[in-house]
Amino acid sequence: MEVEVKIKLKHGVADPEGENTKKALNLLGFSNVVAVRTIKTFVIDVKVEDGDRDGAEERVRHEVEEMCKKLLANPVIQEYEINILG
């Protein structure tokens, strides 16, 4: 099962990469850009046995949630969104 995880900084946390990108875009003439926020995306393929289709989406979502809490995201400064792609 393929799962997409998007991780971004919480509102109010400084995003130096986004700010520098905004400045560069302004210097290139894109003066209408008022903010840029960076987002990191992971696409994770989780093995699901053929006989394990019932409830698999919920189980996979729970596993990926644990991955986010333990490694992929820093819950103090980041938030994440989990999307089951199929």
PDB file of C-alpha atoms in Angstrom:
ATOM      1  CA  MET A   1       0.000   0.000   0.000  1.00  0.00           C
ATOM      2  CA  GLU A   2       1.432   3.369  -1.000  1.00  0.00           C
ATOM      3  CA  VAL A   3       1.271   6.181   1.545  1.00  0.00           C
ATOM      4  CA  GLU A   4       2.231   9.846   1.137  1.00  0.00           C
ATOM      5  CA  VAL A   5       3.405  11.842   4.150  1.00  0.00           C
ATOM      6  CA  LYS A   6       3.708  15.628   3.899  1.00  0.00           C
ATOM      7  CA  ILE A   7       5.684  17.351   6.656  1.00  0.00           C
ATOM      8  CA  LYS A   8       5.810  21.099   7.154  1.00  0.00           C
ATOM      9  CA  LEU A   9       6.775  23.513   9.876  1.00  0.00           C
ATOM     10  CA  LYS A  10       3.995  24.627  12.201  1.00  0.00           C
ATOM     11  CA  HIS A  11       2.699  28.165  11.744  1.00  0.00           C
ATOM     12  CA  GLY A  12       4.885  30.611  13.626  1.00  0.00           C
ATOM     13  CA  VAL A  13       8.063  28.533  13.256  1.00  0.00           C
ATOM     14  CA  ALA A  14      10.718  30.255  11.144  1.00  0.00           C
ATOM     15  CA  ASP A  15      11.261  28.709   7.703  1.00  0.00           C
ATOM     16  CA  PRO A  16      14.624  30.079   6.498  1.00  0.00           C
ATOM     17  CA  GLU A  17      14.576  28.053   3.274  1.00  0.00           C
ATOM     18  CA  GLY A  18      11.103  29.297   2.396  1.00  0.00           C
ATOM     19  CA  GLU A  19      12.043  32.892   3.258  1.00  0.00           C
ATOM     20  CA  ASN A  20      15.205  32.747   1.117  1.00  0.00           C
ATOM     21  CA  THR A  21      13.237  31.268  -1.773  1.00  0.00           C
ATOM     22  CA  LYS A  22      10.664  34.071  -1.476  1.00  0.00           C
ATOM     23  CA  LYS A  23      13.454  36.673  -1.568  1.00  0.00           C
ATOM     24  CA  ALA A  24      15.028  35.031  -4.618  1.00  0.00           C
ATOM     25  CA  LEU A  25      11.686  34.931  -6.427  1.00  0.00           C
ATOM     26  CA  ASN A  26      11.139  38.620  -5.627  1.00  0.00           C
ATOM     27  CA  LEU A  27      14.611  39.433  -6.993  1.00  0.00           C
ATOM     28  CA  LEU A  28      13.731  37.534 -10.177  1.00  0.00           C
ATOM     29  CA  GLY A  29      10.741  39.826 -10.669  1.00  0.00           C
ATOM     30  CA  PHE A  30       8.013  37.732  -9.047  1.00  0.00           C
ATOM     31  CA  SER A  31       7.017  40.554  -6.735  1.00  0.00           C
ATOM     32  CA  ASN A  32       3.551  39.109  -6.115  1.00  0.00           C
ATOM     33  CA  VAL A  33       5.004  36.232  -4.019  1.00  0.00           C
ATOM     34  CA  VAL A  34       4.342  37.122  -0.383  1.00  0.00           C
ATOM     35  CA  ALA A  35       5.252  33.835   1.328  1.00  0.00           C
ATOM     36  CA  VAL A  36       6.869  30.484   0.621  1.00  0.00           C
ATOM     37  CA  ARG A  37       6.718  27.496   2.971  1.00  0.00           C
ATOM     38  CA  THR A  38       8.762  24.366   2.402  1.00  0.00           C
ATOM     39  CA  ILE A  39       7.153  20.932   2.593  1.00  0.00           C
ATOM     40  CA  LYS A  40       8.989  17.622   2.739  1.00  0.00           C
ATOM     41  CA  THR A  41       7.186  14.668   1.142  1.00  0.00           C
ATOM     42  CA  PHE A  42       7.805  10.982   1.734  1.00  0.00           C
ATOM     43  CA  VAL A  43       6.138   8.261  -0.323  1.00  0.00           C
ATOM     44  CA  ILE A  44       6.258   5.009   1.627  1.00  0.00           C
ATOM     45  CA  ASP A  45       5.318   1.607   0.230  1.00  0.00           C
ATOM     46  CA  VAL A  46       4.031  -0.650   3.029  1.00  0.00           C
ATOM     47  CA  LYS A  47       3.626  -4.371   2.399  1.00  0.00           C
ATOM     48  CA  VAL A  48       0.095  -5.679   2.933  1.00  0.00           C
ATOM     49  CA  GLU A  49      -0.559  -9.409   2.702  1.00  0.00           C
ATOM     50  CA  ASP A  50      -3.376 -10.479   0.366  1.00  0.00           C
ATOM     51  CA  GLY A  51      -5.319 -11.982   3.267  1.00  0.00           C
ATOM     52  CA  ASP A  52      -4.867  -8.779   5.303  1.00  0.00           C
ATOM     53  CA  ARG A  53      -6.965  -6.422   3.146  1.00  0.00           C
ATOM     54  CA  ASP A  54      -9.727  -6.020   5.757  1.00  0.00           C
ATOM     55  CA  GLY A  55      -8.691  -3.156   7.995  1.00  0.00           C
ATOM     56  CA  ALA A  56      -5.355  -2.792   6.199  1.00  0.00           C
ATOM     57  CA  GLU A  57      -5.799   0.930   5.542  1.00  0.00           C
ATOM     58  CA  GLU A  58      -6.405   1.675   9.221  1.00  0.00           C
ATOM     59  CA  ARG A  59      -3.457  -0.504  10.293  1.00  0.00           C
ATOM     60  CA  VAL A  60      -1.122   1.090   7.729  1.00  0.00           C
ATOM     61  CA  ARG A  61      -2.247   4.592   8.710  1.00  0.00           C
ATOM     62  CA  HIS A  62      -1.494   3.749  12.364  1.00  0.00           C
ATOM     63  CA  GLU A  63       1.959   2.370  11.444  1.00  0.00           C
ATOM     64  CA  VAL A  64       2.824   5.457   9.400  1.00  0.00           C
ATOM     65  CA  GLU A  65       1.597   7.670  12.248  1.00  0.00           C
ATOM     66  CA  GLU A  66       4.108   5.879  14.503  1.00  0.00           C
ATOM     67  CA  MET A  67       6.842   6.386  11.874  1.00  0.00           C
ATOM     68  CA  CYS A  68       6.099  10.115  11.882  1.00  0.00           C
ATOM     69  CA  LYS A  69       6.210  10.336  15.677  1.00  0.00           C
ATOM     70  CA  LYS A  70       9.424   8.312  16.007  1.00  0.00           C
ATOM     71  CA  LEU A  71      11.488   9.468  13.014  1.00  0.00           C
ATOM     72  CA  LEU A  72       9.981  11.402  10.139  1.00  0.00           C
ATOM     73  CA  ALA A  73       8.737  14.521  11.942  1.00  0.00           C
ATOM     74  CA  ASN A  74       9.652  16.611  14.961  1.00  0.00           C
ATOM     75  CA  PRO A  75       6.251  17.096  16.640  1.00  0.00           C
ATOM     76  CA  VAL A  76       7.499  20.140  18.548  1.00  0.00           C
ATOM     77  CA  ILE A  77       7.962  22.229  15.392  1.00  0.00           C
ATOM     78  CA  GLN A  78       6.416  20.194  12.564  1.00  0.00           C
ATOM     79  CA  GLU A  79       2.995  18.944  11.580  1.00  0.00           C
ATOM     80  CA  TYR A  80       2.260  16.158   9.131  1.00  0.00           C
ATOM     81  CA  GLU A  81      -0.481  14.882   6.879  1.00  0.00           C
ATOM     82  CA  ILE A  82      -0.886  11.207   5.946  1.00  0.00           C
ATOM     83  CA  ASN A  83      -2.613  10.269   2.686  1.00  0.00           C
ATOM     84  CA  ILE A  84      -3.249   6.666   1.630  1.00  0.00           C
ATOM     85  CA  LEU A  85      -2.625   6.555  -2.122  1.00  0.00           C
ATOM     86  CA  GLY A  86      -3.621   2.964  -2.686  1.00  0.00           C
TER      87      GLY A  86
END
